[in-house]
Short mmCIF file of C-alpha atoms and ligand atoms in Angstrom, two decimals:
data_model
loop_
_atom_site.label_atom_id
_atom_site.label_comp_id
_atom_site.label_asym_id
_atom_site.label_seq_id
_atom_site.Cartn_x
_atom_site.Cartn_y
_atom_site.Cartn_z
CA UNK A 1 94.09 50.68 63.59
CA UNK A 2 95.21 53.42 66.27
CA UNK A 3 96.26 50.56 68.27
CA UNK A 4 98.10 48.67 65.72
CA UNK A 5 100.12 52.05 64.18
CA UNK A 6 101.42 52.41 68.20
CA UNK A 7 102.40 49.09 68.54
CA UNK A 8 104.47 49.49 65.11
CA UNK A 9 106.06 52.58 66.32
CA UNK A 10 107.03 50.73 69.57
CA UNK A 11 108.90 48.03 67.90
CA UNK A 12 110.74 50.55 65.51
CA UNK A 13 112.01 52.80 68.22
CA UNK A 14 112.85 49.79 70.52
CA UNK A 15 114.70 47.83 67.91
CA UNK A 16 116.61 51.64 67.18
CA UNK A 17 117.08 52.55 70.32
CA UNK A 18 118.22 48.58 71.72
CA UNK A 19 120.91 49.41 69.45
CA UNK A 20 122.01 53.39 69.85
CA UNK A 21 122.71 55.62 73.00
CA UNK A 22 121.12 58.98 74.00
CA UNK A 23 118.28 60.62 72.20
CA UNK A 24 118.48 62.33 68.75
CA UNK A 25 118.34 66.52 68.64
CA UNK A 26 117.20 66.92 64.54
CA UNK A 27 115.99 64.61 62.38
CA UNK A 28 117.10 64.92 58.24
CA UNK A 29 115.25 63.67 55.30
CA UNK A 30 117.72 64.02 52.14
CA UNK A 31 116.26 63.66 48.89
CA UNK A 32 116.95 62.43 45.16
CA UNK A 33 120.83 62.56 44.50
CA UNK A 34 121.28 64.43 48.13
CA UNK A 35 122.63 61.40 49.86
CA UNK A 36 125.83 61.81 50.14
CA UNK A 37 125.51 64.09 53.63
CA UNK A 38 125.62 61.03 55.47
CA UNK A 39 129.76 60.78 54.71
CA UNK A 40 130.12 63.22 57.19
CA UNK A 41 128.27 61.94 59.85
CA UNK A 42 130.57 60.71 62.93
CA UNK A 43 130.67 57.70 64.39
CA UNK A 44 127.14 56.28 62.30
CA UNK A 45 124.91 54.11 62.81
CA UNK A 46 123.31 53.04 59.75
CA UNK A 47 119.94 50.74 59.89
CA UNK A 48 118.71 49.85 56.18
CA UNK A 49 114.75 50.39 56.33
CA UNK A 50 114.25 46.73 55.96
CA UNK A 51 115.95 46.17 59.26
CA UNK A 52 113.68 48.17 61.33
CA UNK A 53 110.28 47.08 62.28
CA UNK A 54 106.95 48.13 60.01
CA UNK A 55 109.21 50.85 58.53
CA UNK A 56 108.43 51.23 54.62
CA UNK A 57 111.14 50.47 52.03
CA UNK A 58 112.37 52.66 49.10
CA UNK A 59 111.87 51.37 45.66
CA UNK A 60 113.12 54.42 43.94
CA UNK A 61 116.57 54.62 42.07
CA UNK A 62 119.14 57.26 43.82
CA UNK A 63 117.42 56.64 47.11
CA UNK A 64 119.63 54.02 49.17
CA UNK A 65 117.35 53.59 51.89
CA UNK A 66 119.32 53.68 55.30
CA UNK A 67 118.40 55.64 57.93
CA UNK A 68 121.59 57.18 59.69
CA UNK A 69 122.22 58.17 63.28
CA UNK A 70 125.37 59.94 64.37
CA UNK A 71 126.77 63.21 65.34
CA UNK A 72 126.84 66.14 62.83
CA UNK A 73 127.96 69.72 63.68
CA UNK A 74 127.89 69.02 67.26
CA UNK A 75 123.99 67.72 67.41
CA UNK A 76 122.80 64.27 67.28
CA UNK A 77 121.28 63.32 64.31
CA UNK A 78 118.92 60.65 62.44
CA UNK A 79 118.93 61.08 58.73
CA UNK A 80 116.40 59.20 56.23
CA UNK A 81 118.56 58.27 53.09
CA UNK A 82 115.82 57.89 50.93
CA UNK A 83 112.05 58.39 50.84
CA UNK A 84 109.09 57.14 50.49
CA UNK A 85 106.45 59.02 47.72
CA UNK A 86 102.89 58.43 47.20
CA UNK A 87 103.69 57.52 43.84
CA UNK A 88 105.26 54.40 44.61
CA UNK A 89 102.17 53.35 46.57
CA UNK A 90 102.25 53.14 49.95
CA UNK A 91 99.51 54.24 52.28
CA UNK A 92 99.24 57.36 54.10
CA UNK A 93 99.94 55.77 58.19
CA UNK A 94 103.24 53.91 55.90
CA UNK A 95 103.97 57.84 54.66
CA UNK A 96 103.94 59.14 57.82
CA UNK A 97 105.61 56.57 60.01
CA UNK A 98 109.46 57.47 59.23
CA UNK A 99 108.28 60.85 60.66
CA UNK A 100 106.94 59.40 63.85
CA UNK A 101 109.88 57.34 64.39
CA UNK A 102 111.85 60.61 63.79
CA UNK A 103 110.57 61.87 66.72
CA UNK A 104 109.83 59.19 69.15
CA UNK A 105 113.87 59.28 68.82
CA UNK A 106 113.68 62.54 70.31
CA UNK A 107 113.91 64.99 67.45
CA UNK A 108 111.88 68.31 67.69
CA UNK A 109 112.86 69.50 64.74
CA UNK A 110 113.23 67.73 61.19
CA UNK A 111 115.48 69.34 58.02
CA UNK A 112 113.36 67.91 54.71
CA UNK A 113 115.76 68.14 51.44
CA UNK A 114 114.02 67.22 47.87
CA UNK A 115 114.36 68.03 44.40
CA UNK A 116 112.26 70.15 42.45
CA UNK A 117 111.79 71.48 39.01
CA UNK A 118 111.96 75.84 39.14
CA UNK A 119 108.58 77.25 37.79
CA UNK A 120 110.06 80.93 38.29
CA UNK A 121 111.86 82.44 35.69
CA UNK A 122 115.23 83.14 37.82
CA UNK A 123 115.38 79.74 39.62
CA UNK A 124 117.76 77.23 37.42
CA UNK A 125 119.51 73.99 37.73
CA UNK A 126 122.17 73.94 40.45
CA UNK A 127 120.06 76.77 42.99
CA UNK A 128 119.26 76.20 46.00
CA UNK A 129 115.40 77.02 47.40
CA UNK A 130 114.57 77.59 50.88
CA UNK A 131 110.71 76.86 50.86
CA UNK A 132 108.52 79.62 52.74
CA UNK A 133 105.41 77.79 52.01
CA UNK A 134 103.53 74.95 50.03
CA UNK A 135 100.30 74.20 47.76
CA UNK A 136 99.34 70.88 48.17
CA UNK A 137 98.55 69.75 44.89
CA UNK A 138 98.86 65.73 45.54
CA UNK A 139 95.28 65.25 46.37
CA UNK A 140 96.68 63.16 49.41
CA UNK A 141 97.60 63.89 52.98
CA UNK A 142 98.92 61.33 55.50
CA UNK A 143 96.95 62.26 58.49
CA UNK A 144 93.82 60.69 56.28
CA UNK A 145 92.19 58.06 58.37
CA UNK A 146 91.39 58.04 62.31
CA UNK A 147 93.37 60.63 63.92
CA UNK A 148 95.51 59.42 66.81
CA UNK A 149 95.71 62.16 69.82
CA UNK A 150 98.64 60.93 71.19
CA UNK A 151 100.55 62.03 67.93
CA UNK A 152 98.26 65.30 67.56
CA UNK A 153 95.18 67.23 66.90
CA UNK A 154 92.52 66.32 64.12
CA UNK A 155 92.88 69.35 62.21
CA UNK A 156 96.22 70.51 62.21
CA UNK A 157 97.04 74.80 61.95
CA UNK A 158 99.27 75.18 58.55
CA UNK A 159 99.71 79.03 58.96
CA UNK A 160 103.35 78.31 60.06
CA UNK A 161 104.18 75.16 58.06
CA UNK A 162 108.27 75.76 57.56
CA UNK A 163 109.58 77.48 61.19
CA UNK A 164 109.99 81.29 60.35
CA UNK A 165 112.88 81.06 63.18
CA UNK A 166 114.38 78.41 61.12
CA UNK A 167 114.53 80.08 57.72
CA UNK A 168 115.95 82.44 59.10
CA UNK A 169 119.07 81.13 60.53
CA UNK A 170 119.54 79.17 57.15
CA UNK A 171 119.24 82.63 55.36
CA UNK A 172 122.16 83.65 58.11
CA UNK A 173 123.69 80.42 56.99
CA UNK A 174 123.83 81.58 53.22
CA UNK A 175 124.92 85.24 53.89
CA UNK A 176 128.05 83.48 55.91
CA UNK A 177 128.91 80.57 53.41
CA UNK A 178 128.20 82.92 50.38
CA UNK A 179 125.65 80.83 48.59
CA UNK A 180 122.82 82.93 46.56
CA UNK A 181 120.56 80.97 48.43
CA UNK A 182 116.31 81.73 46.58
CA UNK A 183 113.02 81.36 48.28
CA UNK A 184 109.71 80.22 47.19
CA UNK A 185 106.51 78.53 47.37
CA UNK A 186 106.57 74.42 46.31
CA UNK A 187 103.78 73.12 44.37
CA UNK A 188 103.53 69.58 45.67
CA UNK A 189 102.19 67.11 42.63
CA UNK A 190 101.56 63.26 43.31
CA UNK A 191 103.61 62.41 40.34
CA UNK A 192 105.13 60.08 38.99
CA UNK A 193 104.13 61.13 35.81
CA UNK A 194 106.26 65.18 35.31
CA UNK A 195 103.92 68.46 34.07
CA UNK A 196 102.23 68.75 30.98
CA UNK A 197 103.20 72.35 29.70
CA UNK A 198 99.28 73.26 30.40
CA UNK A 199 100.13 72.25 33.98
CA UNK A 200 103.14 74.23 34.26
CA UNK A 201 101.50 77.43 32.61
CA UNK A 202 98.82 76.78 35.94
CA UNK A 203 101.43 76.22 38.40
CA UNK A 204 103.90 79.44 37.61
CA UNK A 205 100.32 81.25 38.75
CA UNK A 206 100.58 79.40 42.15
CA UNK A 207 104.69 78.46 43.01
CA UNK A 208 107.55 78.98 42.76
CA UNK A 209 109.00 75.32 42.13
CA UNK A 210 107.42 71.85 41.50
CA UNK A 211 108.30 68.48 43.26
CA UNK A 212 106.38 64.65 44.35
CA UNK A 213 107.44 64.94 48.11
CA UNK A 214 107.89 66.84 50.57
CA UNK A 215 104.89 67.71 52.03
CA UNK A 216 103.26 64.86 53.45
CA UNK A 217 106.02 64.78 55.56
CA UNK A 218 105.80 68.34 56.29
CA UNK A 219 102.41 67.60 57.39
CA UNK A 220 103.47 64.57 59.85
CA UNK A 221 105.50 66.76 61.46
CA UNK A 222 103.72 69.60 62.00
CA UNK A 223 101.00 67.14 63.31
CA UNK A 224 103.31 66.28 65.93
CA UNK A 225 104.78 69.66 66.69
CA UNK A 226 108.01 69.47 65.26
CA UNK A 227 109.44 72.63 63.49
CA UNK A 228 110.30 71.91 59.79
CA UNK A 229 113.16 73.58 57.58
CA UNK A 230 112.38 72.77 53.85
CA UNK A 231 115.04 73.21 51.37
CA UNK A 232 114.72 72.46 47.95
CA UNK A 233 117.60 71.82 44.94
CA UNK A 234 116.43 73.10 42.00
CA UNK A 235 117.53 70.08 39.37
CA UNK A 236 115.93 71.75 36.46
CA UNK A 237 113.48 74.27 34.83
CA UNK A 238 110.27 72.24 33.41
CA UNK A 239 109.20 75.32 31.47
CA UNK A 240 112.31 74.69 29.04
CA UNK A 241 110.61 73.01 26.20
CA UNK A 242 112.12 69.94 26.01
CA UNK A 243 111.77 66.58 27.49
CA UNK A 244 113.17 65.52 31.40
CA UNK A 245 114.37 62.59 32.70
CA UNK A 246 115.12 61.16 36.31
CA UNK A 247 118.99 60.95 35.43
CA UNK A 248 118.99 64.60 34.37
CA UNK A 249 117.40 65.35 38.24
CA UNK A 250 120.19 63.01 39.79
CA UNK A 251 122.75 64.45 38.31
CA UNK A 252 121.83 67.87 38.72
CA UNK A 253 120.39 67.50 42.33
CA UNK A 254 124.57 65.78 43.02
CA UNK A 255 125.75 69.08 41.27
CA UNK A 256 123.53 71.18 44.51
CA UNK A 257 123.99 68.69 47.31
CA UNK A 258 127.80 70.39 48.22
CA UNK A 259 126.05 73.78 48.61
CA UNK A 260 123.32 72.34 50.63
CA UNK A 261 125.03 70.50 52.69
CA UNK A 262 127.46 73.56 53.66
CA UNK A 263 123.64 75.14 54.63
CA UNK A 264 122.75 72.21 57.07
CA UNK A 265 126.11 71.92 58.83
CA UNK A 266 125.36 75.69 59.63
CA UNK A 267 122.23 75.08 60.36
CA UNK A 268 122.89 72.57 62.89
CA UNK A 269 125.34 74.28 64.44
CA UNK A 270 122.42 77.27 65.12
CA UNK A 271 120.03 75.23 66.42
N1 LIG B 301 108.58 68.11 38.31
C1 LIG B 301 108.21 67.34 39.35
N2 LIG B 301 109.08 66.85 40.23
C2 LIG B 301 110.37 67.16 40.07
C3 LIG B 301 110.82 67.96 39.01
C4 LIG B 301 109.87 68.46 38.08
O1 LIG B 301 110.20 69.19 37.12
N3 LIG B 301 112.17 68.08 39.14
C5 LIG B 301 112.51 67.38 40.26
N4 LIG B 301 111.44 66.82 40.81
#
């Protein structure tokens, strides 16, 4: 299994890099509704994920499924249009694998964008979360299964999982683009199914904001060293009492991705 997961890494990178020149400096993950970053990537090079080799394809609507190498902000990027979530069934080594590719490319550090529903009273629709920390509810974790030294150890240390050297050049970010940007824990559910209200009462006791991604890929990456920035848009408030749908977090997550993009073309420029 080792052998076979290094042998499908091989392929992806050579088919990517047959076909790019020069390494990559930051990798990007964009979430629900947050795809339209990739407009101002120069000169791109877009692979769709069923191009590349043992890479995992999206099957969820408002995730186009491209991954996207170019220059932004003066640094070399990749950038994963599109996710992949437990929910939709794929296996933890098919979770982690974008990750891997991310940084057999040459990225040390990876940007990971999502949507998430604000538990905390003064977090609505349209914010903007930079996430300090996580609680991994999903009962999942990708590094299950024989652990590969060449990516990393075992057990992997979690007491620095988002870069504190990281958050704070996106709080500098803020402060100079003017954006009331928040900060908080994410609660990390497996989904696809949203919160019961009993759920939610439990989770306001734990977080700060509630999402279905995220963290394996959090977890990847600190497995292989990379330092992670985690930034969530908050796309609505599950304790409202009323029902949510996957439009409303679309459409909402659109209305945050101009904000958060000014916060990563900072961002890259300070790294
Ligand atoms: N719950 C879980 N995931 C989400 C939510 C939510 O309220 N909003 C966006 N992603």
């Amino acid at each position: 299994m080792i052998e076979q997961v290094r042998q499908n890494l091989k392929d992806a990178l050579r088919y990517i890099n047959d076909r790019i020149t020069g390494t990559v400096d930051v990798g990007i993950i964009l979430g629900s509704g947050l795809g339209s970053l990739v407009d101002a990537v120069e000169n791109p090079k877009v692979f769709p994920y069923k191009e590349i080799p043992h890479f995992p394809k999206s099957t969820t609507e408002g995730h186009p499924g491209n991954l996207v190498i170019g220059k932004l902000a003066g640094k070399r990027v990749a950038i994963m249009q599109g996710r992949f979530h437990y929910y939709e069934g794929y296996t933890s080594s098919g979770v982690a694998f974008p990750i891997r590719v991310l940084k057999g490319l040459g990225a040390h550090a990876v940007i990971i964008t999502c949507a998430a529903g604000g538990l905390r009273t003064d977090l609505k629709a349209g914010d903007i979360m930079a996430i300090t920390d996580y609680v991994n509810l999903m009962g999942a974790n990708p590094l299950i299964g024989p652990n590969d030294e060449q990516f990393g150890p075992r057990f992997v240390d979690m007491s620095e999982a988002f870069d504190k050297g990281l958050l704070a050049t996106v709080e500098d970010a803020a402060r100079q683009e003017g954006v009331d940007l928040k900060e908080g824990v994410y609660v990390a559910v497996l989904g696809p199914s949203y919160e019961t209200p009993a759920e939610i009462t439990f989770m306001r006791t734990i977080g700060d904001a509630v999402g279905m991604s995220m963290v394996p890929e959090v977890i990847a990456a600190r497995h292989l060293g990379m330092k992670v920035l985690g930034m969530a848009a908050i796309t609505n408030t599950p304790q409202a009492e009323r029902k949510l749908s996957h439009e409303e977090v679309l459409i909402e997550a659109q209305r945050c991705s101009e904000k958060l993009i000014k916060l990563i073309l900072r961002v890259l420029e300070g790294v």
